[in-house]
CSV table of N, CA and C in Angstrom, one decimal:
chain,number,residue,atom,x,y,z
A,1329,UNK,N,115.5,103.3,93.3
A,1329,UNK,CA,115.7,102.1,94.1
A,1329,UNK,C,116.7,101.2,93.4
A,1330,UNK,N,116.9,100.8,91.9
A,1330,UNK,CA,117.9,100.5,91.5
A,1330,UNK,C,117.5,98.7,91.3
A,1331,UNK,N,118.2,97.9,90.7
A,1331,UNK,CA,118.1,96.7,90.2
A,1331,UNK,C,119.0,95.9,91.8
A,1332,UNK,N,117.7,94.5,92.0
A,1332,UNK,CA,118.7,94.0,92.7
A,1332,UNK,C,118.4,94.6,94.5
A,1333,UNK,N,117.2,95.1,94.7
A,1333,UNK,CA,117.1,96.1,95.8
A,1333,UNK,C,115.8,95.8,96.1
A,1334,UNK,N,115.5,95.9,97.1
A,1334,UNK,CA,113.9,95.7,98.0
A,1334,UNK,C,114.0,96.1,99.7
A,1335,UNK,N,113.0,96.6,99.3
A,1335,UNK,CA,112.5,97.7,100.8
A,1335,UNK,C,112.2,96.3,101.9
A,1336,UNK,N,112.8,95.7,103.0
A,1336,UNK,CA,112.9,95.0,104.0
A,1336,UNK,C,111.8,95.4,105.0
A,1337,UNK,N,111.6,96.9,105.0
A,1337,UNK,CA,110.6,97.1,106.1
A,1337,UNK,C,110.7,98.8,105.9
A,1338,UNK,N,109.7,99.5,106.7
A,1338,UNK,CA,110.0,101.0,106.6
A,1338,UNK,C,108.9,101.6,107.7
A,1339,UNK,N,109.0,102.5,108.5
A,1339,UNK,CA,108.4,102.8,109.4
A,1339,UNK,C,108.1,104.7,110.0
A,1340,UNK,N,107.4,105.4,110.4
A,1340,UNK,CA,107.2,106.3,110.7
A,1340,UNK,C,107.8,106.6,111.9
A,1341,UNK,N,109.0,107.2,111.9
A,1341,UNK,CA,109.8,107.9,113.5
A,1341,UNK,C,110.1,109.0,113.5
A,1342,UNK,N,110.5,109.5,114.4
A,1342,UNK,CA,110.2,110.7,115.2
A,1342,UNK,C,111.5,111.2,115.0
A,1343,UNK,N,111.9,112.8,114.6
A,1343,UNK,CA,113.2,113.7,114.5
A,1343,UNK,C,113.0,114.6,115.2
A,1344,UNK,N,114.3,115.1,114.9
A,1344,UNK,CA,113.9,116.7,115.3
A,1344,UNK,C,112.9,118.0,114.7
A,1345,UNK,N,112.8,117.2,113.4
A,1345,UNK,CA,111.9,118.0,112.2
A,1345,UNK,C,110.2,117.4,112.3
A,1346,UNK,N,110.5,116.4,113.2
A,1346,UNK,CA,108.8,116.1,113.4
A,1346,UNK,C,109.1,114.5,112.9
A,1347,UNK,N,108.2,114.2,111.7
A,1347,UNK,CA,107.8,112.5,111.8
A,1347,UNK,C,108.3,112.2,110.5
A,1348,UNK,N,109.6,111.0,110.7
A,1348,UNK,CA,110.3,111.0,109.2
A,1348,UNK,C,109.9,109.4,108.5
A,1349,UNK,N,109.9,109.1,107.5
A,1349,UNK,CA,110.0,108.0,107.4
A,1349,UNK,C,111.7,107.3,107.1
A,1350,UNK,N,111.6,106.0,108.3
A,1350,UNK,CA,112.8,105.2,108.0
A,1350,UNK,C,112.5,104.0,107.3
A,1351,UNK,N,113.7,103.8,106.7
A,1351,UNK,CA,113.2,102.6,105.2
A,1351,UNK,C,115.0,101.7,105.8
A,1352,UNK,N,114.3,100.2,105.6
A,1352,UNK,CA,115.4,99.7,105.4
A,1352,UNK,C,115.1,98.9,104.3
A,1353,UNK,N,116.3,98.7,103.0
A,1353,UNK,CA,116.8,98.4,101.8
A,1353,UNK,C,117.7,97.6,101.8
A,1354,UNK,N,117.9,95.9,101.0
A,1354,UNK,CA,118.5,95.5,100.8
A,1354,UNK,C,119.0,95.5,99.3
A,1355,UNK,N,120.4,95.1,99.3
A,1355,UNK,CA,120.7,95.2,97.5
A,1355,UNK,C,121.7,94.3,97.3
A,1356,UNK,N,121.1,93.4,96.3
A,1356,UNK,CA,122.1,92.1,96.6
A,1356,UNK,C,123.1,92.4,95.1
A,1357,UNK,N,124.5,92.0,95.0
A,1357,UNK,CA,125.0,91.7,94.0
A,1357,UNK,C,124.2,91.3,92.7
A,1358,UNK,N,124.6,91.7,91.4
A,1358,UNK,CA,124.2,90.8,90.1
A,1358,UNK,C,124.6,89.7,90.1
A,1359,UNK,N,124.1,88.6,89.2
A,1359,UNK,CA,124.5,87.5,89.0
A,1359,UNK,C,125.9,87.3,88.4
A,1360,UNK,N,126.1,88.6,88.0
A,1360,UNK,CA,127.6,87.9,86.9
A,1360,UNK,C,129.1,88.9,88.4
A,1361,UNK,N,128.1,88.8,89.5
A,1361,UNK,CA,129.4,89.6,90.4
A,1361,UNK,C,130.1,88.3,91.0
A,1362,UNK,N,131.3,88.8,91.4
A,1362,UNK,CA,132.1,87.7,92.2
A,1362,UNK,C,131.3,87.4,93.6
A,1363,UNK,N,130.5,88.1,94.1
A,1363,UNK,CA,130.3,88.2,95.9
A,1363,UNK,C,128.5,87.7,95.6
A,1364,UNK,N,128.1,87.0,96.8
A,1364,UNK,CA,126.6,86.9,96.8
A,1364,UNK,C,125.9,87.7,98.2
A,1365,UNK,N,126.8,88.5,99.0
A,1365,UNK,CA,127.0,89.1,100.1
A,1365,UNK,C,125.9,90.9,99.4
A,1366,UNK,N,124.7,90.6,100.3
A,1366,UNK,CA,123.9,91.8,100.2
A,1366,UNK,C,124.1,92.9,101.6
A,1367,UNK,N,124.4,93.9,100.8
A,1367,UNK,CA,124.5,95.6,101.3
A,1367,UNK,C,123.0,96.0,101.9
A,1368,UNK,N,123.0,96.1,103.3
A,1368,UNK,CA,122.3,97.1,103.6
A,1368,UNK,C,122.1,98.5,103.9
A,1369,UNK,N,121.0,99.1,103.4
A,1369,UNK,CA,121.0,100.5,103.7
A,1369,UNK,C,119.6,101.2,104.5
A,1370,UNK,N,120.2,102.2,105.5
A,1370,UNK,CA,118.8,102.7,106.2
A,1370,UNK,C,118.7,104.0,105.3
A,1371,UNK,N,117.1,104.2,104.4
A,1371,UNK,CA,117.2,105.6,104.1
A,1371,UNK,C,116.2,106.3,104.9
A,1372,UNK,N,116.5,107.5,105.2
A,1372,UNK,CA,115.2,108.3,105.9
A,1372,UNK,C,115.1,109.5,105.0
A,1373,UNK,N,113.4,109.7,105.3
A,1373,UNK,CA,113.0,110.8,104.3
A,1373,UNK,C,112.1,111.8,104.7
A,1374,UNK,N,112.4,112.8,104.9
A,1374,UNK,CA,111.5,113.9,105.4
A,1374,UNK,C,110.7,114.5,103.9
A,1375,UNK,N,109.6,113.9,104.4
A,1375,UNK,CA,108.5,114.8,103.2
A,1375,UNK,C,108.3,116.7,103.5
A,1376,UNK,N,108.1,117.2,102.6
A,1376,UNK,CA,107.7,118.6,102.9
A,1376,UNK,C,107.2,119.3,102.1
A,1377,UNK,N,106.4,120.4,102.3
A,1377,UNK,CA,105.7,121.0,101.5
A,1377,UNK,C,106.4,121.5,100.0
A,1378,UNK,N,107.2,122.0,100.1
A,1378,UNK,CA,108.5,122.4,99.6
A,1378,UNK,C,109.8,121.6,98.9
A,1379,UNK,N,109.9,120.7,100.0
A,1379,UNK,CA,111.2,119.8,99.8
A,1379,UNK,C,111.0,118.7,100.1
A,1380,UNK,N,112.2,117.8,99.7
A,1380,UNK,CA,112.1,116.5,100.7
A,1380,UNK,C,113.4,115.9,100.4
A,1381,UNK,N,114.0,115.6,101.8
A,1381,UNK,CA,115.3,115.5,102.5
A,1381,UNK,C,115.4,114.4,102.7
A,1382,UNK,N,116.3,113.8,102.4
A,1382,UNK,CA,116.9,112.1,102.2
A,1382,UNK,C,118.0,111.9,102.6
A,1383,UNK,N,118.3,110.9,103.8
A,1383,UNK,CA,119.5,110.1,104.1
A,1383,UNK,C,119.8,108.7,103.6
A,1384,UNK,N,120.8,108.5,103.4
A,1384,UNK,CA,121.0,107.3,102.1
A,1384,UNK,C,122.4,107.0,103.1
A,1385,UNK,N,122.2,105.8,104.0
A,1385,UNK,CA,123.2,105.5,105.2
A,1385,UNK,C,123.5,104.2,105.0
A,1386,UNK,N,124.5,103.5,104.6
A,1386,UNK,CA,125.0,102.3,104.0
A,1386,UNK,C,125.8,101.7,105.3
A,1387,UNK,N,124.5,100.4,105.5
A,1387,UNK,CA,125.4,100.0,107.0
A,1387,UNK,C,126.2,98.7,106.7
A,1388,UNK,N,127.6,99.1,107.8
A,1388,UNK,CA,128.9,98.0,107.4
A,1388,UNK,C,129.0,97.5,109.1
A,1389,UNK,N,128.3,96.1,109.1
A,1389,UNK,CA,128.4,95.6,110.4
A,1389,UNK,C,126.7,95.6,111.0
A,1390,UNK,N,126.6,95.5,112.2
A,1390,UNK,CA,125.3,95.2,113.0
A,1390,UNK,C,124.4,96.4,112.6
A,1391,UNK,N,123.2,95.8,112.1
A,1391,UNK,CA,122.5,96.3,112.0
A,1391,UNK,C,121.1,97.6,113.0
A,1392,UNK,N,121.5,96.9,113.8
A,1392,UNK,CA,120.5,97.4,115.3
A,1392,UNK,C,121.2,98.2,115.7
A,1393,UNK,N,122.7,98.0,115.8
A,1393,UNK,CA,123.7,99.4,116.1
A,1393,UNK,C,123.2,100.4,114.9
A,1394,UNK,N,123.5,99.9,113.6
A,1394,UNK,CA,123.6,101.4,112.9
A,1394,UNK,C,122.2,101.9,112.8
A,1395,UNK,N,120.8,100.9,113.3
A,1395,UNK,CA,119.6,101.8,113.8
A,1395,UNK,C,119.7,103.0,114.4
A,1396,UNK,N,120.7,102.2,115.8
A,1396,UNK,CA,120.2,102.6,117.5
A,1396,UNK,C,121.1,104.3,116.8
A,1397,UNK,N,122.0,104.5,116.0
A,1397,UNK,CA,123.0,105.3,116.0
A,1397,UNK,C,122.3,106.5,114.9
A,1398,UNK,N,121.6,105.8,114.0
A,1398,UNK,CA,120.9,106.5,113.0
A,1398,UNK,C,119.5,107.3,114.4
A,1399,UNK,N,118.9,106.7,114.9
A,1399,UNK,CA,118.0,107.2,115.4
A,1399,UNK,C,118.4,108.1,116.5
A,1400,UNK,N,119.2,108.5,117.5
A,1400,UNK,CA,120.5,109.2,117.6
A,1400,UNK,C,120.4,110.3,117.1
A,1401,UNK,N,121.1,110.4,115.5
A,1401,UNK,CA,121.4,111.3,115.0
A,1401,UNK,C,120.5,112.3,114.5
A,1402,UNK,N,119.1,111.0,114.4
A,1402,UNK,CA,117.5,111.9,113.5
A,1402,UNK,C,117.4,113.2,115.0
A,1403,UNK,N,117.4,112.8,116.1
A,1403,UNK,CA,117.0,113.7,117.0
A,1403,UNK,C,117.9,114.7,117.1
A,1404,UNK,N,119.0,115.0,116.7
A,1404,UNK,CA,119.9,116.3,116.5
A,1404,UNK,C,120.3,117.1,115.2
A,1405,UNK,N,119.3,116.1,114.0
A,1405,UNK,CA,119.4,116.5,112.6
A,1405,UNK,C,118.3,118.0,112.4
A,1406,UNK,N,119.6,119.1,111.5
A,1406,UNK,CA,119.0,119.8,112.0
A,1406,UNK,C,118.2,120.2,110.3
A,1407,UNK,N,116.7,120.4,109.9
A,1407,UNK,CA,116.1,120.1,108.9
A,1407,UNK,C,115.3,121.2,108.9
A,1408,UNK,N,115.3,122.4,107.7
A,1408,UNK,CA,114.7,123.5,107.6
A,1408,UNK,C,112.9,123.1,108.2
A,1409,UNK,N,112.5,124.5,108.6
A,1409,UNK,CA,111.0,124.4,108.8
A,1409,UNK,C,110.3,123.9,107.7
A,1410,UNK,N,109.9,124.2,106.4
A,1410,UNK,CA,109.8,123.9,105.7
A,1410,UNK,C,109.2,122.4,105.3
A,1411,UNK,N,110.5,121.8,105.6
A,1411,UNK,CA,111.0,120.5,105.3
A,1411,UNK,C,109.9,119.5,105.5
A,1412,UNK,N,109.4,119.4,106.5
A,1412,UNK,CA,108.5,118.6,107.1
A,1412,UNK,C,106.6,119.3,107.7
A,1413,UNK,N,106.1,118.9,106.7
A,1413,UNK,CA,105.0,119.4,106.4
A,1413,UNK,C,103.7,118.7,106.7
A,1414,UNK,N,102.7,119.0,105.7
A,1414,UNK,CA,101.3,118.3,106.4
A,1414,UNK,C,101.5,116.6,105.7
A,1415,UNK,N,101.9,116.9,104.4
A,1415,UNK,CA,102.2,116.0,103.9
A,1415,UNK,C,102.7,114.7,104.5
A,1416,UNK,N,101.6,113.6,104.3
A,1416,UNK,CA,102.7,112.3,105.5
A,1416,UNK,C,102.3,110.9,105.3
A,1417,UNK,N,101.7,110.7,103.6
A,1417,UNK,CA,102.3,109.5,103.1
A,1417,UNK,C,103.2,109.4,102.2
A,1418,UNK,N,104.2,108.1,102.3
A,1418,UNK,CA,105.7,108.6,101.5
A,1418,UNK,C,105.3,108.6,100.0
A,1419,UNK,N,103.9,108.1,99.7
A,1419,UNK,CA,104.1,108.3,98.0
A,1419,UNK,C,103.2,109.9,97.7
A,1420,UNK,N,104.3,111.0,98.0
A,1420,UNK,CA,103.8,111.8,98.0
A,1420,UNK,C,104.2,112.6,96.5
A,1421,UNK,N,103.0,113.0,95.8
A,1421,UNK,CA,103.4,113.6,94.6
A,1421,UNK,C,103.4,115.1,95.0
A,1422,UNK,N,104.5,115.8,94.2
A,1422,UNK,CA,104.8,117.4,94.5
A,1422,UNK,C,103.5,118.1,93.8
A,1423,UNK,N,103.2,119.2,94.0
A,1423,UNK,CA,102.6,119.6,93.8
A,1423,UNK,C,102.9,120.4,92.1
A,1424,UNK,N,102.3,121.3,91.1
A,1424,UNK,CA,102.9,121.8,89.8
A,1424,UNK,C,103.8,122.6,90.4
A,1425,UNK,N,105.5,122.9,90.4
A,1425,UNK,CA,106.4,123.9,90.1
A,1425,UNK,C,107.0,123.5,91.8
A,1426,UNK,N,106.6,122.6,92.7
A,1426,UNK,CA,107.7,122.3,93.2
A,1426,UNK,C,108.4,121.7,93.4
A,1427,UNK,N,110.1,121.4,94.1
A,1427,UNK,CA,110.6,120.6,93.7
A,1427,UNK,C,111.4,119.9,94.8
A,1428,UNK,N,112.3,119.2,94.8
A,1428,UNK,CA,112.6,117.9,95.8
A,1428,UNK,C,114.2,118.9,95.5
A,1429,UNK,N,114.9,118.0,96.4
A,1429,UNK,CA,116.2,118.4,97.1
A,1429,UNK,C,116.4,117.0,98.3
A,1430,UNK,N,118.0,116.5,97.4
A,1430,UNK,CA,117.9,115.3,98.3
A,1430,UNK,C,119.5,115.9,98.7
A,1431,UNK,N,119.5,115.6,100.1
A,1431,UNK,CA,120.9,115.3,101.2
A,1431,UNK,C,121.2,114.5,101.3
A,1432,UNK,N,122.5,113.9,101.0
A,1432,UNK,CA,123.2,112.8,101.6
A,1432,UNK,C,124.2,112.9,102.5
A,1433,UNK,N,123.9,112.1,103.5
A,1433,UNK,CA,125.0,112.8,104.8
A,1433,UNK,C,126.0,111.5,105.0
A,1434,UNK,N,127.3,111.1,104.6
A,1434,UNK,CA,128.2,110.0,104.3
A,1434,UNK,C,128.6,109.9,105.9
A,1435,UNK,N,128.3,110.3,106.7
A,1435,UNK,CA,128.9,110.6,108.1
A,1435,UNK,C,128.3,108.6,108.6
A,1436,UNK,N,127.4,108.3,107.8
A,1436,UNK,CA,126.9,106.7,108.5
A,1436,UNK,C,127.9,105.6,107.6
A,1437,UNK,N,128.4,106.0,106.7
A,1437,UNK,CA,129.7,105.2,106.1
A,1437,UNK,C,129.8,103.8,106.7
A,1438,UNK,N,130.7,104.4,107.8
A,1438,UNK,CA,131.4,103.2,108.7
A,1438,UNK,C,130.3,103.1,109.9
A,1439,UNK,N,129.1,102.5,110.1
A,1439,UNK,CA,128.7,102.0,111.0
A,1439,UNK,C,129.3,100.3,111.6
C-alpha cells in the first residue's frame, strides 16, 4: 500500500470470474513534494485458490466515470478458472507452497 495511502472504501462486485473485491485508494504527495494534489486509484482483486489477480487502475479525472468504466471492463475480464475460488475474505493467507501472481492492466491510465 505504500507511505502516504489509505483505503477510502472497498466493496464486494461482481465479474466475469465471479465476486471480486473493488478497493478505492488515495495517495497524497510527501511533505517535501511541490503538489498537495492526491492520486486516486481503483484496485480490484480476485482471490483464488491458486492465485490472486490484481488491477492497479490510476484514475485521471471523474471518479464515477472511471468506476462506471472499470465495472464495464470487470464484466468482460477474462480471469483463469482457478482464479476465483471458495476463498472470499480479502485478508486471505495462501496456503504452504502457494503462490500469488499480480496483473496489471495500464489500459485505465487515461480515465
Amino acid at each position: 500500500m505504500g507511505n502516504h495511502s489509505q483505503v477510502l472504501s472497498h466493496e464486494r462486485v461482481s465479474s466475469s470470474a465471479g465476486k471480486v473485491m473493488l478497493v478505492l485508494n488515495e495517495r497524497t504527495p510527501p511533505a517535501a513534494a511541490d503538489s498537495t494534489i492526491a492520486t486516486y486509484e481503483y484496485w480490484v482483486i480476485a482471490y483464488g485458490n491458486r492465485y490472486t489477480y490484481a488491477i492497479d487502475a490510476t484514475i485521471v479525472g471523474n471518479r464515477s466515470r472511471a468506476k462506471r468504466e472499470i465495472m464495464s471492463f470487470l464484466h468482460k475480464w477474462r480471469v483463469p478458472m482457478n482464479a476465483v475460488g471458495s476463498t472470499s475474505h480479502p485478508n486471505v493467507t495462501h496456503a504452504k507452497g502457494a503462490s500469488s501472481q499480480a496483473v496489471s492492466d495500464k489500459s485505465f491510465r487515461r480515465l
